[in-house]
Coordinates of C-alpha atoms in Angstrom, one line a residue:
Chain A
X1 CA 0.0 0.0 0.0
X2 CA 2.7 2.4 0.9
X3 CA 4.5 1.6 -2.2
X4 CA 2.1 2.8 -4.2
X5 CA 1.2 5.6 -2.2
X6 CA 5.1 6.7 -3.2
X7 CA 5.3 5.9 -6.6
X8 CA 2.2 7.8 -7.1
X9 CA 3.1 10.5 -5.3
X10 CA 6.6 11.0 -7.2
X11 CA 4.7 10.3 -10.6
X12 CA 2.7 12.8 -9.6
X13 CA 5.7 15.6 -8.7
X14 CA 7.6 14.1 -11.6
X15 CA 4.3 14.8 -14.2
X16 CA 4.0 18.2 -12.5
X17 CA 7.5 19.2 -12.8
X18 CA 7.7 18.1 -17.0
X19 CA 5.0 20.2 -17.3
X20 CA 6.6 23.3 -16.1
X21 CA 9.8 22.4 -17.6
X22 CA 7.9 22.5 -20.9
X23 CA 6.1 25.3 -20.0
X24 CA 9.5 27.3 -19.3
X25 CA 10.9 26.2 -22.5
X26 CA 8.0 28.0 -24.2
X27 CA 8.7 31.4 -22.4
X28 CA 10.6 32.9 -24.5
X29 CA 9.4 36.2 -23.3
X30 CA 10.1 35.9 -19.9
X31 CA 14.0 36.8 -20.6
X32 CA 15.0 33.2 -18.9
X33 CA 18.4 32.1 -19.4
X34 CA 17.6 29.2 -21.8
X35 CA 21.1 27.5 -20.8
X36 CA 19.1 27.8 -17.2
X37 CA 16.0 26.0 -18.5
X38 CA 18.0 22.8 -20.3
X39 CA 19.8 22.2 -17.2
X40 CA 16.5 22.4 -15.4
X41 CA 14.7 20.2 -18.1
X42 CA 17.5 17.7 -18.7
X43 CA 17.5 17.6 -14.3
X44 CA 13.9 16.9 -15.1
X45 CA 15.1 13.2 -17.6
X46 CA 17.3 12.2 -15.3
X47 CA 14.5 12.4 -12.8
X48 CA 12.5 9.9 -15.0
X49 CA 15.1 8.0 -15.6
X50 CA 15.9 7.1 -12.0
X51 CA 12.8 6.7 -11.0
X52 CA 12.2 4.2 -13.9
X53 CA 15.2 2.2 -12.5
X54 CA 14.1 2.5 -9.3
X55 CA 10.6 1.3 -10.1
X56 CA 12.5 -1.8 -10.8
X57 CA 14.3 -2.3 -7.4
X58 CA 10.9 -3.2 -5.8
X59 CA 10.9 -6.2 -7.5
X60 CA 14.6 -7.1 -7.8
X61 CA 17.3 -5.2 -6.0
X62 CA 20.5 -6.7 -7.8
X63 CA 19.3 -5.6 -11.3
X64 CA 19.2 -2.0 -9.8
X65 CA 22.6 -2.5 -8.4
X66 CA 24.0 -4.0 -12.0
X67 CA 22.6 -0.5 -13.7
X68 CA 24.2 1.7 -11.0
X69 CA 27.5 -0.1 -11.9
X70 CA 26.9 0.4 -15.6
X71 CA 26.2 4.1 -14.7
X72 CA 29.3 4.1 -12.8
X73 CA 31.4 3.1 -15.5
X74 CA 29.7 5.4 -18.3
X75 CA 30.2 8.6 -15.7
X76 CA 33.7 7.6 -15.1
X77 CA 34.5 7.5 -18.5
X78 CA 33.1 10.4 -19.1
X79 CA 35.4 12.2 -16.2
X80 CA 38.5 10.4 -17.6
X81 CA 37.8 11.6 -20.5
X82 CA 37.5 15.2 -19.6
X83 CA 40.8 14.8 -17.2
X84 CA 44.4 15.1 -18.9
X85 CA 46.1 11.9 -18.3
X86 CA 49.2 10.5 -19.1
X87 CA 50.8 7.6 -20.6
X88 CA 52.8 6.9 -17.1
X89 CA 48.7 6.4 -15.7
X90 CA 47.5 3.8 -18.4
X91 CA 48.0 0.7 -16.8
X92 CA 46.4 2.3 -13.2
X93 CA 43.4 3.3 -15.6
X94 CA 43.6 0.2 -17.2
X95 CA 42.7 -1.9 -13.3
X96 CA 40.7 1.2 -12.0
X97 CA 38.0 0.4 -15.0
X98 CA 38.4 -3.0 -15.3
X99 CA 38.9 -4.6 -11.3
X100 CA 37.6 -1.5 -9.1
X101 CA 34.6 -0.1 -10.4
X102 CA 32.8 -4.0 -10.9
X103 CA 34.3 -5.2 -7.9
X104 CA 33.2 -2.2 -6.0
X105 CA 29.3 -3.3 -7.0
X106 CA 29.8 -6.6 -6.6
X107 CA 30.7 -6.2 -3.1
X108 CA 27.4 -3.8 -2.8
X109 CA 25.5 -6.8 -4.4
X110 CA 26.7 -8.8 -1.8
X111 CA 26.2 -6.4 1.1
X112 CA 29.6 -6.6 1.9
X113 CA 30.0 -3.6 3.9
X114 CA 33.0 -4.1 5.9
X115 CA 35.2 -4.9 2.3
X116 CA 33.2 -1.8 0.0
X117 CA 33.7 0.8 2.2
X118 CA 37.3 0.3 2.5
X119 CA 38.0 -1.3 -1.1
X120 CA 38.7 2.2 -2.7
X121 CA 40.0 4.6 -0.5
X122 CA 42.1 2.1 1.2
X123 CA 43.5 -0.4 -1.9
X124 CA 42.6 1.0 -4.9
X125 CA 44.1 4.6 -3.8
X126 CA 46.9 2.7 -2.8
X127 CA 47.2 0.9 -5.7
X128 CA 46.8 4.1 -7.9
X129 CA 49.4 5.6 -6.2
X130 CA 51.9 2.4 -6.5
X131 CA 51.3 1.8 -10.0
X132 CA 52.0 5.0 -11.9
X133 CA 55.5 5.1 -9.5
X134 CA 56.2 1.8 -10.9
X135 CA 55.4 3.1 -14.7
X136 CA 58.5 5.8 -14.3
X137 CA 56.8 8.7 -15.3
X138 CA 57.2 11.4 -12.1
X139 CA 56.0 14.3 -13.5
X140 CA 53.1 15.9 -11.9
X141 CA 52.8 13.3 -10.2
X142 CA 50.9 14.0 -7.2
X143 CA 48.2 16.0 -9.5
X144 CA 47.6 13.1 -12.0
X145 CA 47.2 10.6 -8.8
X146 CA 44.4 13.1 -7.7
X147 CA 42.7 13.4 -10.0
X148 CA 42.6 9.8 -11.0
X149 CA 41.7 9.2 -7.0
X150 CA 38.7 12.1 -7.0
X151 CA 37.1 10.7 -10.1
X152 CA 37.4 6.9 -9.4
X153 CA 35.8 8.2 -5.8
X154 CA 33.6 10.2 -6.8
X155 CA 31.9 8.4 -9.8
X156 CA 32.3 4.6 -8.3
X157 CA 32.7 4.6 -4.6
X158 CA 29.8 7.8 -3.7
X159 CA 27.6 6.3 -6.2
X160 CA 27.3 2.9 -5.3
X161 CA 26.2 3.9 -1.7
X162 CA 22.8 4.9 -3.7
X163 CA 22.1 1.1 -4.3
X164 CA 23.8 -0.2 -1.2
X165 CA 20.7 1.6 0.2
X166 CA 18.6 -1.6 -0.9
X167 CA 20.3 -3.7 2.1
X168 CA 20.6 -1.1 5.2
X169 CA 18.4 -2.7 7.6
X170 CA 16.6 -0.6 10.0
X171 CA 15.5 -0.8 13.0
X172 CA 12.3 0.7 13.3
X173 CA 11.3 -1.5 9.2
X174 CA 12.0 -5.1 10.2
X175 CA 10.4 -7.4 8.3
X176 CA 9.1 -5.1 6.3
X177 CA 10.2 -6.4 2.4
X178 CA 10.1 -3.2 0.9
X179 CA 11.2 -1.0 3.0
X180 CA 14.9 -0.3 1.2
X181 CA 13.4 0.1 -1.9
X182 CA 11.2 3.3 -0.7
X183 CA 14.2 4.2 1.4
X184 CA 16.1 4.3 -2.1
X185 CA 13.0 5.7 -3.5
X186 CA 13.3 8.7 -0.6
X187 CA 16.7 9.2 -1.4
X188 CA 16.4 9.6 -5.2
X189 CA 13.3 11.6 -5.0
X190 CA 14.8 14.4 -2.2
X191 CA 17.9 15.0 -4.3
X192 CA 16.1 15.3 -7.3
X193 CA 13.7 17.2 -5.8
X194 CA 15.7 20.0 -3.9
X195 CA 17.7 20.5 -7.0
X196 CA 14.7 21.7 -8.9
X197 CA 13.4 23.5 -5.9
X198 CA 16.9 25.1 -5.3
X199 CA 16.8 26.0 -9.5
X200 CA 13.1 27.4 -8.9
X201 CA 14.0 29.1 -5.5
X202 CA 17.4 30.8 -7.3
X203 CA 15.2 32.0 -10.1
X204 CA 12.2 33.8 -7.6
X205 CA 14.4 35.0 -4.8
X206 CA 18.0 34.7 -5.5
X207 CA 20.1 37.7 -4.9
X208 CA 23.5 36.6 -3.3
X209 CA 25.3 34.0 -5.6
X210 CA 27.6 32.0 -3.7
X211 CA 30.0 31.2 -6.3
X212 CA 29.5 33.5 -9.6
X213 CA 32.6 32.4 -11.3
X214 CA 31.4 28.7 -11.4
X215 CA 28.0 28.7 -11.5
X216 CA 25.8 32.2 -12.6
X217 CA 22.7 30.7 -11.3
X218 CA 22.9 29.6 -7.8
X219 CA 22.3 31.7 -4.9
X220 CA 22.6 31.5 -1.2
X221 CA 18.6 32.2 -1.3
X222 CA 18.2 29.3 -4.0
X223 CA 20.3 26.9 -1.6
X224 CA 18.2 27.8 1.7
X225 CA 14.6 27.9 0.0
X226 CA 15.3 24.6 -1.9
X227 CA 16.3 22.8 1.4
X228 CA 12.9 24.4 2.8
X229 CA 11.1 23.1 0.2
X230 CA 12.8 19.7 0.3
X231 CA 12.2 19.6 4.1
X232 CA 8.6 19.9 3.5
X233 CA 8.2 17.3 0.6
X234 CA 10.3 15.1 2.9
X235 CA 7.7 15.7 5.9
X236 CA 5.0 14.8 3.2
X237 CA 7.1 11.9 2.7
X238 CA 7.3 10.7 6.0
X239 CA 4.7 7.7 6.1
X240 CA 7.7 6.1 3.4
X241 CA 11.1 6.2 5.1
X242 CA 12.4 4.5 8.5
X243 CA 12.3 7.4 10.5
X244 CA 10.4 7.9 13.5
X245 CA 10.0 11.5 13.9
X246 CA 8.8 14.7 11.4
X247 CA 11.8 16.3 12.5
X248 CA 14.1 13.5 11.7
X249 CA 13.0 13.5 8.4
X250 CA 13.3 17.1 8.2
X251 CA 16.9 17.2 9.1
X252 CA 17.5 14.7 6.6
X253 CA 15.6 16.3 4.0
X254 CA 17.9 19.2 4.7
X255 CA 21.2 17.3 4.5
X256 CA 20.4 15.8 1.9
X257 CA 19.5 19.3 -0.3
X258 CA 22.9 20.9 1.1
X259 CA 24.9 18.0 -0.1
X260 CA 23.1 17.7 -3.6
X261 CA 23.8 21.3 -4.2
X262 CA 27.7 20.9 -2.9
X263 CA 28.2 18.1 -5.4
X264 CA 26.7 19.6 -8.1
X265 CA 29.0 22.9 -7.3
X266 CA 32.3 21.1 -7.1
X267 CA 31.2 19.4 -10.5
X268 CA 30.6 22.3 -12.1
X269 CA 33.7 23.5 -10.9
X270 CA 35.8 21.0 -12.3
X271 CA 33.7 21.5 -15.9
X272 CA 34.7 24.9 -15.7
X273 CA 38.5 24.0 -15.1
X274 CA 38.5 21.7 -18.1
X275 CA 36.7 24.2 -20.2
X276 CA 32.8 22.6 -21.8
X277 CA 35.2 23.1 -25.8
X278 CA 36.6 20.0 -24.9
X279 CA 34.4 18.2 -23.6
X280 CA 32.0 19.3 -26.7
X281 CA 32.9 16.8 -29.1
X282 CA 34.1 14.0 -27.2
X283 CA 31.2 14.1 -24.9
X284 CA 28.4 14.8 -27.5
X285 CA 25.7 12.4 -28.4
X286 CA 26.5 11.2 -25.4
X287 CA 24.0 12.5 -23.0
X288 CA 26.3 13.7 -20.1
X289 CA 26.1 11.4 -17.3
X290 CA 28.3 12.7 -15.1
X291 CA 26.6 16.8 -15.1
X292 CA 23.4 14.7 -14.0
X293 CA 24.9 12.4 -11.0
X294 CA 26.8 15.0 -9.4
X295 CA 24.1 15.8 -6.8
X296 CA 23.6 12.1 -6.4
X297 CA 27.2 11.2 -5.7
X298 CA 27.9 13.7 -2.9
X299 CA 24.3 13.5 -1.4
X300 CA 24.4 9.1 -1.1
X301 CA 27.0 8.1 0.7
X302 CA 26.5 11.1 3.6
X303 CA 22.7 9.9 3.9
X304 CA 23.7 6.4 4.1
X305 CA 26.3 6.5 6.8
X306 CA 24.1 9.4 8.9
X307 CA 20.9 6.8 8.4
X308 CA 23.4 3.6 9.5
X309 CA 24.6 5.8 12.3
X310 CA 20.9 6.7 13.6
X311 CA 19.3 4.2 12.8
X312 CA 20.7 1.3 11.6
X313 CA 19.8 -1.8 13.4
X314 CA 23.0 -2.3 16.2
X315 CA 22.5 1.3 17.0
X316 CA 20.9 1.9 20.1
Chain B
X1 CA 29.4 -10.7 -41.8
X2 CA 29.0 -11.7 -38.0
X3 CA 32.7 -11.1 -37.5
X4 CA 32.4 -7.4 -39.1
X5 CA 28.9 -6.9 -37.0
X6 CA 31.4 -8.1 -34.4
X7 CA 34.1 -5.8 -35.0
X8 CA 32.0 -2.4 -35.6
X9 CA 30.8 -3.5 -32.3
X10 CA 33.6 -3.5 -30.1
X11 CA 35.0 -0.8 -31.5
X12 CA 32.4 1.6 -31.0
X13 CA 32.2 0.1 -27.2
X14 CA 35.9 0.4 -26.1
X15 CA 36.4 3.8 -28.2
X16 CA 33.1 5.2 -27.1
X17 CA 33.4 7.1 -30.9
X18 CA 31.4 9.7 -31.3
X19 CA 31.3 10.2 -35.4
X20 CA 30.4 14.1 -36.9
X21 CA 30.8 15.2 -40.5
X22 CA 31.6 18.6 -40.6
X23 CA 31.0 20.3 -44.0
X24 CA 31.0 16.8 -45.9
X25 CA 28.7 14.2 -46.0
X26 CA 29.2 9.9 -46.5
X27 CA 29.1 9.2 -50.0
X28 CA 29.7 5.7 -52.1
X29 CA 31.8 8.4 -54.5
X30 CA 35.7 7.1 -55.3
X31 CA 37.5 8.9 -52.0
X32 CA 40.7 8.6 -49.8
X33 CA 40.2 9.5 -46.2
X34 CA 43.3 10.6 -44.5
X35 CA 43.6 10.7 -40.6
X36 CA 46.0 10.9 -37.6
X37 CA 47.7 8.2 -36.4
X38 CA 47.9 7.5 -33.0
X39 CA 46.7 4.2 -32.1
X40 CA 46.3 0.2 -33.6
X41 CA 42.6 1.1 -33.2
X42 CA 42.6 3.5 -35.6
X43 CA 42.5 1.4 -39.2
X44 CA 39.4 -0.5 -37.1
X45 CA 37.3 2.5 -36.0
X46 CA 37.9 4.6 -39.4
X47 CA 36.6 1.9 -41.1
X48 CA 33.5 0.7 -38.6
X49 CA 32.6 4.8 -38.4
X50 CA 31.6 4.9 -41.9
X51 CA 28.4 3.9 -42.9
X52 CA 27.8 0.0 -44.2
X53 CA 27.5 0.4 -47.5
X54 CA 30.2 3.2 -47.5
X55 CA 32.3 0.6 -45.5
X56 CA 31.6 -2.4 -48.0
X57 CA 33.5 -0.3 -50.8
X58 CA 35.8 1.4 -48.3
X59 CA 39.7 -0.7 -47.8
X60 CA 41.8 0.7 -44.8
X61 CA 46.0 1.0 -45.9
X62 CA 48.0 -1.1 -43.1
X63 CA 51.4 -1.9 -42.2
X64 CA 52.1 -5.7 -43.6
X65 CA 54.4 -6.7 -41.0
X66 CA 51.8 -5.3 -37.9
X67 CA 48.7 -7.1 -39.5
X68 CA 50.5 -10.1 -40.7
X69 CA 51.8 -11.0 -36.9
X70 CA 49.6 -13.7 -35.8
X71 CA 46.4 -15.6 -37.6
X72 CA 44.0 -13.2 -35.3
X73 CA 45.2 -9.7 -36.7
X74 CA 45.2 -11.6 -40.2
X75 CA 41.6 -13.0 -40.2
X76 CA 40.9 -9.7 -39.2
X77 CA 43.1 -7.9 -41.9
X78 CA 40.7 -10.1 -44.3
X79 CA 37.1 -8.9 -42.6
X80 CA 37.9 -5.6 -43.1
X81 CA 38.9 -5.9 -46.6
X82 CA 42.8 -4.0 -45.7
X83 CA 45.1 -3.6 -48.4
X84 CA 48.6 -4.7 -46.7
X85 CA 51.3 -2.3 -47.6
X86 CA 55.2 -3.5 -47.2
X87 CA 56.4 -0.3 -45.3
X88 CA 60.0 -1.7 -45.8
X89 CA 60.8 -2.9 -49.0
X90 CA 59.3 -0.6 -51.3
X91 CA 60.1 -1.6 -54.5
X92 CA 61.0 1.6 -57.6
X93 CA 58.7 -0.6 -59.9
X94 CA 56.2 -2.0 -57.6
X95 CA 55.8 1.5 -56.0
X96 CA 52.5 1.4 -53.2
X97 CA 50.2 4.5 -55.0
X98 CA 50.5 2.3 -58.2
X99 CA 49.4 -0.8 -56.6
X100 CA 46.5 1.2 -54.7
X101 CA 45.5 2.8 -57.7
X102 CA 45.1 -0.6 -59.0
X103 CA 43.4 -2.0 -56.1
X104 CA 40.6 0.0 -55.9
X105 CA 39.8 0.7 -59.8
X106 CA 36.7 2.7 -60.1
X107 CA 34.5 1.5 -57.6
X108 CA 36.4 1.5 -54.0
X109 CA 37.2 3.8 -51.8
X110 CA 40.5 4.3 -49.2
X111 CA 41.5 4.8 -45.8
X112 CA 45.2 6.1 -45.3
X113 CA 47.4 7.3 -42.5
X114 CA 50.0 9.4 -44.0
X115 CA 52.3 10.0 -41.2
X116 CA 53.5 6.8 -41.9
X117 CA 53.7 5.5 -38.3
X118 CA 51.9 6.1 -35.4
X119 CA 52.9 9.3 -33.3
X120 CA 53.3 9.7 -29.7
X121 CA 51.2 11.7 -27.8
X122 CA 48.9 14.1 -29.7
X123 CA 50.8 15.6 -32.2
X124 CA 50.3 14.8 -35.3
X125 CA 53.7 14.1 -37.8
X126 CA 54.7 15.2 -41.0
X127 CA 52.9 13.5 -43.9
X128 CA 54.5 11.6 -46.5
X129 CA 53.9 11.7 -49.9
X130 CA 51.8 8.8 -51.1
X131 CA 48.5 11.0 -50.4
X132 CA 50.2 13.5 -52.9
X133 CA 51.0 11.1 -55.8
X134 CA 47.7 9.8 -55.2
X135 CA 45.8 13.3 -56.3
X136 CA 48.4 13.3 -58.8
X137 CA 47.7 10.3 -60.4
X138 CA 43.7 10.3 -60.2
X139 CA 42.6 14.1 -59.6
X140 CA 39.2 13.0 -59.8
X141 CA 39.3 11.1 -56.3
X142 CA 37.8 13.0 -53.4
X143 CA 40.6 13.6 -50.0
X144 CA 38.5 13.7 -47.1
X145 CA 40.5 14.9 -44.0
X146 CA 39.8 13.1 -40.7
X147 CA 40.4 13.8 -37.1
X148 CA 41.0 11.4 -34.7
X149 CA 41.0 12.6 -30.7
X150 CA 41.4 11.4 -27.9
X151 CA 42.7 7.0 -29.0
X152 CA 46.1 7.7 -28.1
X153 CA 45.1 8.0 -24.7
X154 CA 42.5 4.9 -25.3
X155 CA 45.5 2.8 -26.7
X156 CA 48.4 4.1 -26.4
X157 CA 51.6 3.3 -28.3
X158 CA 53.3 0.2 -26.6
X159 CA 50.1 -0.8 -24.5
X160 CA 48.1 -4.0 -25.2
X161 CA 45.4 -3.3 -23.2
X162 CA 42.5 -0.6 -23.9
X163 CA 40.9 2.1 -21.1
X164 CA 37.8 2.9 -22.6
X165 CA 37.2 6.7 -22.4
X166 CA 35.4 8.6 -25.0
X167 CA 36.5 9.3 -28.6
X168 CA 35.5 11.4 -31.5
X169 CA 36.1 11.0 -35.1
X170 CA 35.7 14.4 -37.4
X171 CA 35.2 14.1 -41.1
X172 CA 35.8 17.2 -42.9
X173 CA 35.1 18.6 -46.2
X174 CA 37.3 17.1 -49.3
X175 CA 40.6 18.6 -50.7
X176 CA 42.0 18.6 -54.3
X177 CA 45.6 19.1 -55.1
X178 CA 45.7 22.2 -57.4
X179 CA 47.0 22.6 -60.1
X180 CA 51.2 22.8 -60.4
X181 CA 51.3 22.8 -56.5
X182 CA 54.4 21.7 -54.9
X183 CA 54.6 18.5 -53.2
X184 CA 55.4 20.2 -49.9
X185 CA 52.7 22.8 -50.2
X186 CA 49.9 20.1 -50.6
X187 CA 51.2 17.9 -48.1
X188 CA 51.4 21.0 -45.6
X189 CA 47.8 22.0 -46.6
X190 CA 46.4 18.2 -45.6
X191 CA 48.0 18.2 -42.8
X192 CA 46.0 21.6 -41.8
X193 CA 42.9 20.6 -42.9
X194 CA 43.4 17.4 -40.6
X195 CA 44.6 19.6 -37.7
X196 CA 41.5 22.7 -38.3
X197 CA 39.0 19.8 -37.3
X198 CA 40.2 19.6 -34.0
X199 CA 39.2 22.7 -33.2
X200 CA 35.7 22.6 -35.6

């Protein structure tokens, strides 16, 4: 019952939020930035998409895990891609693509928590770090290994928190089957959510931008109004998720908009850095993964280690 | 045919091409396409970029002693039709633009690399002349620069062993040699019109 209750609602918001998207694209009048109103549409697809996939953990949670992995890979080719490499890093590439990213969701698959939480920041940056010594090449050294490190943890290790979310078991939702899959379903639908609401809130209210160099649209006003709003949709939520009070939820709600909107600042910081010319024609026809995960990335693993903490099933 | 399906396949996969024409379009029309050379992938993903019956009348130029190594690289040599080139005994008589020319007749189409060899990094080498004695020889044939970014980093010289990151292949408009221009002019202009689709 409560599982439709959520999918309905978020078909709902998600119906209601294409609309408007269209309806902006139609404005021409209105002097919108239409750069604005792609980013805000194309937010809008990724919405769909996710919630399609996550339609589909409700009946089988390793299929969603498998398409997080795949989306993993695709978003860390992308960053690759837009990150200058050398020769000196291809065999470290070669095992970051190949053994860390599919054993990093295997291990999810397997709800292996104690080995996945440790596998990249522990052996695969020391790995990283190892192998390019070994290939000779010492030049910027220390540079290449970070940015190899940030996208491999970024893009493979924040990411697959979102579908290790399918097998945290709390306290308060034992026995109940479905619980993970609407705490996923939460997850998803509050990032999503308080980045459109941040975009809308930016747009009505916005006077202070916080970082004008990086991003001309988001505002201090946008960030704090979004969270708002997400904290209310998340207190409408509340029936779904494993937490037992409004205000729980709240705060989470509210976490959970301020990371989204940090990750998807630090992303479009490092587009900026490496300039969108390049990444034009290698990245085209592509569909951009990464510029649509970035909330998701720096938003999943936060929520599920403050959920573990609080309410996981040893804590108290 | 399962083998080329195959091939188009896995190259597209591991390149992650992305394939634009700029100013040109594919055409079944007599052509040579000359690229960059950076990586073995190269001769593959020219070839698999184009479209299939573009690519049926379409034979890539490779190095005889790289694609004669091993009963793999030649069954492959063989699906995608490659016209073998001795790069080291290259014979006054039995020169390799006459034996191309000859090759294709009037109906095929080629895919060249005129650097030669495959450079390091992303620079792009001097051409040799073979592209020129080709325009000499039949002015009527169409040379279609193209760009290849990124495969060096994908494969890299000396590596076995892919990292698939994303690629792009740029096909540009088609060049003529003009009349009485020098050797050296002409292979200085196709080696612009190669480098000026980076940047398109």
């Amino acid at each position: 019952m409560r599982d439709w209750a959520l999918l309905g609602t978020v078909l709902a918001l998600l119906s209601l939020a294409t609309l408007g998207g269209q309806w902006l694209k139609r404005q021409t009048k209105m002097g919108l930035d239409e750069e604005a109103v792609y980013a805000f549409n194309s937010r809008i697809q990724a919405w769909w998409f996710f919630s399609i996939v996550l339609g589909i953990s409700f009946f089988h949670p390793i299929l969603t895990v498998v398409l997080f992995g795949m989306l993993a890979f695709w978003a860390l080719r992308e960053y690759i891609t837009l990150t200058p490499t050398t020769m000196g890093d291809h065999r470290a590439l070669f095992w970051v693509f190949f053994l860390f990213t599919p054993a990093q969701f295997v291990l999810v698959g397997f709800n292996m928590y104690s080995l996945y939480s440790v596998l990249i920041p522990v052996y695969a940056f020391l790995f990283i770090a190892a192998r390019a010594a070994v290939s000779g090449d010492y030049r910027r050294f220390l540079e290449r290994i970070a940015k190899i490190q940030f996208g491999l943890f970024v893009c493979v290790y924040c990411l697959s928190f979102v579908p290790a979310l399918l097998f945290l078991k709390c306290q308060s939702t034992e026995g109940d089957e479905s619980a993970n899959a609407r705490l996923l379903f939460f997850f998803i639908t509050m990032v999503l959510f308080s980045e459109l609401a941040q975009f809308v809130c930016s747009r009505l209210f916005g006077k202070h931008l916080i970082a004008e160099a990086i991003d001309e649209t988001r505002t201090w006003e946008g960030l704090l109004g979004g969270a708002g709003a997400t904290a209310l949709l998340g207190s409408i939520l509340f029936w779904a998720t494993p937490f037992k009070n409004l205000w729980q939820v709240a705060t989470m709600a509210i976490l959970i908009a301020f990371m989204s909107s940090a990750g998807a600042i630090t992303m479009a910081a490092i587009r900026r850095d490496r300039g969108e010319v390049r990444s034009g024609t290698l990245i085209e026809g592509h569909g951009g993964v990464l510029s649509r995960i970035d909330a998701v990335c720096f938003a999943a693993p936060v929520f599920y280690h403050v959920t573990l903490v609080f309410f996981g099933r040893a804590a108290g | 045919m399962l083998t080329e399906t195959l091939l188009t396949l896995t190259a597209r996969i591991i390149s992650g091409v992305s394939v634009r024409w700029v100013d040109s379009q594919p055409d079944t029309c007599q052509r040579v396409y000359f690229a960059n050379h950076t990586s073995h992938l190269d001769v593959v993903l020219v070839w698999s970029s184009l479209p299939a019956d573009v690519r049926r009348l379409t034979r890539p130029i490779a190095a005889k002693d790289y694609w004669e190594g091993g009963s793999i690289r030649r069954h492959l040599a063989k699906v995608f039709n490659a016209m073998l080139i001795d790069r080291k005994e290259i014979k006054v008589h039995q020169s390799p633009v006459d034996m191309m020319l000859r090759e294709i007749g009037k109906t095929h189409s080629l895919i060249l690399f005129p650097e030669g060899g495959r450079s390091p990094g992303e620079e792009v080498g001097e051409f040799k002349s073979g592209l020129y004695y080709l325009g000499k020889k039949r002015p009527d044939l169409e040379l279609i620069p193209v760009y290849i970014n990124n495969m060096n980093r994908i494969l890299p010289r000396g590596e076995f062993l892919p990292v698939p990151l994303l690629s792009s292949l740029t096909f540009g408009p088609p060049i003529w040699l003009e009349a009485g221009e020098p050797k050296l002019d002409f292979l200085a202009r196709a080696r612009d019109a190669v480098l000026s689709l980076k940047e398109s």
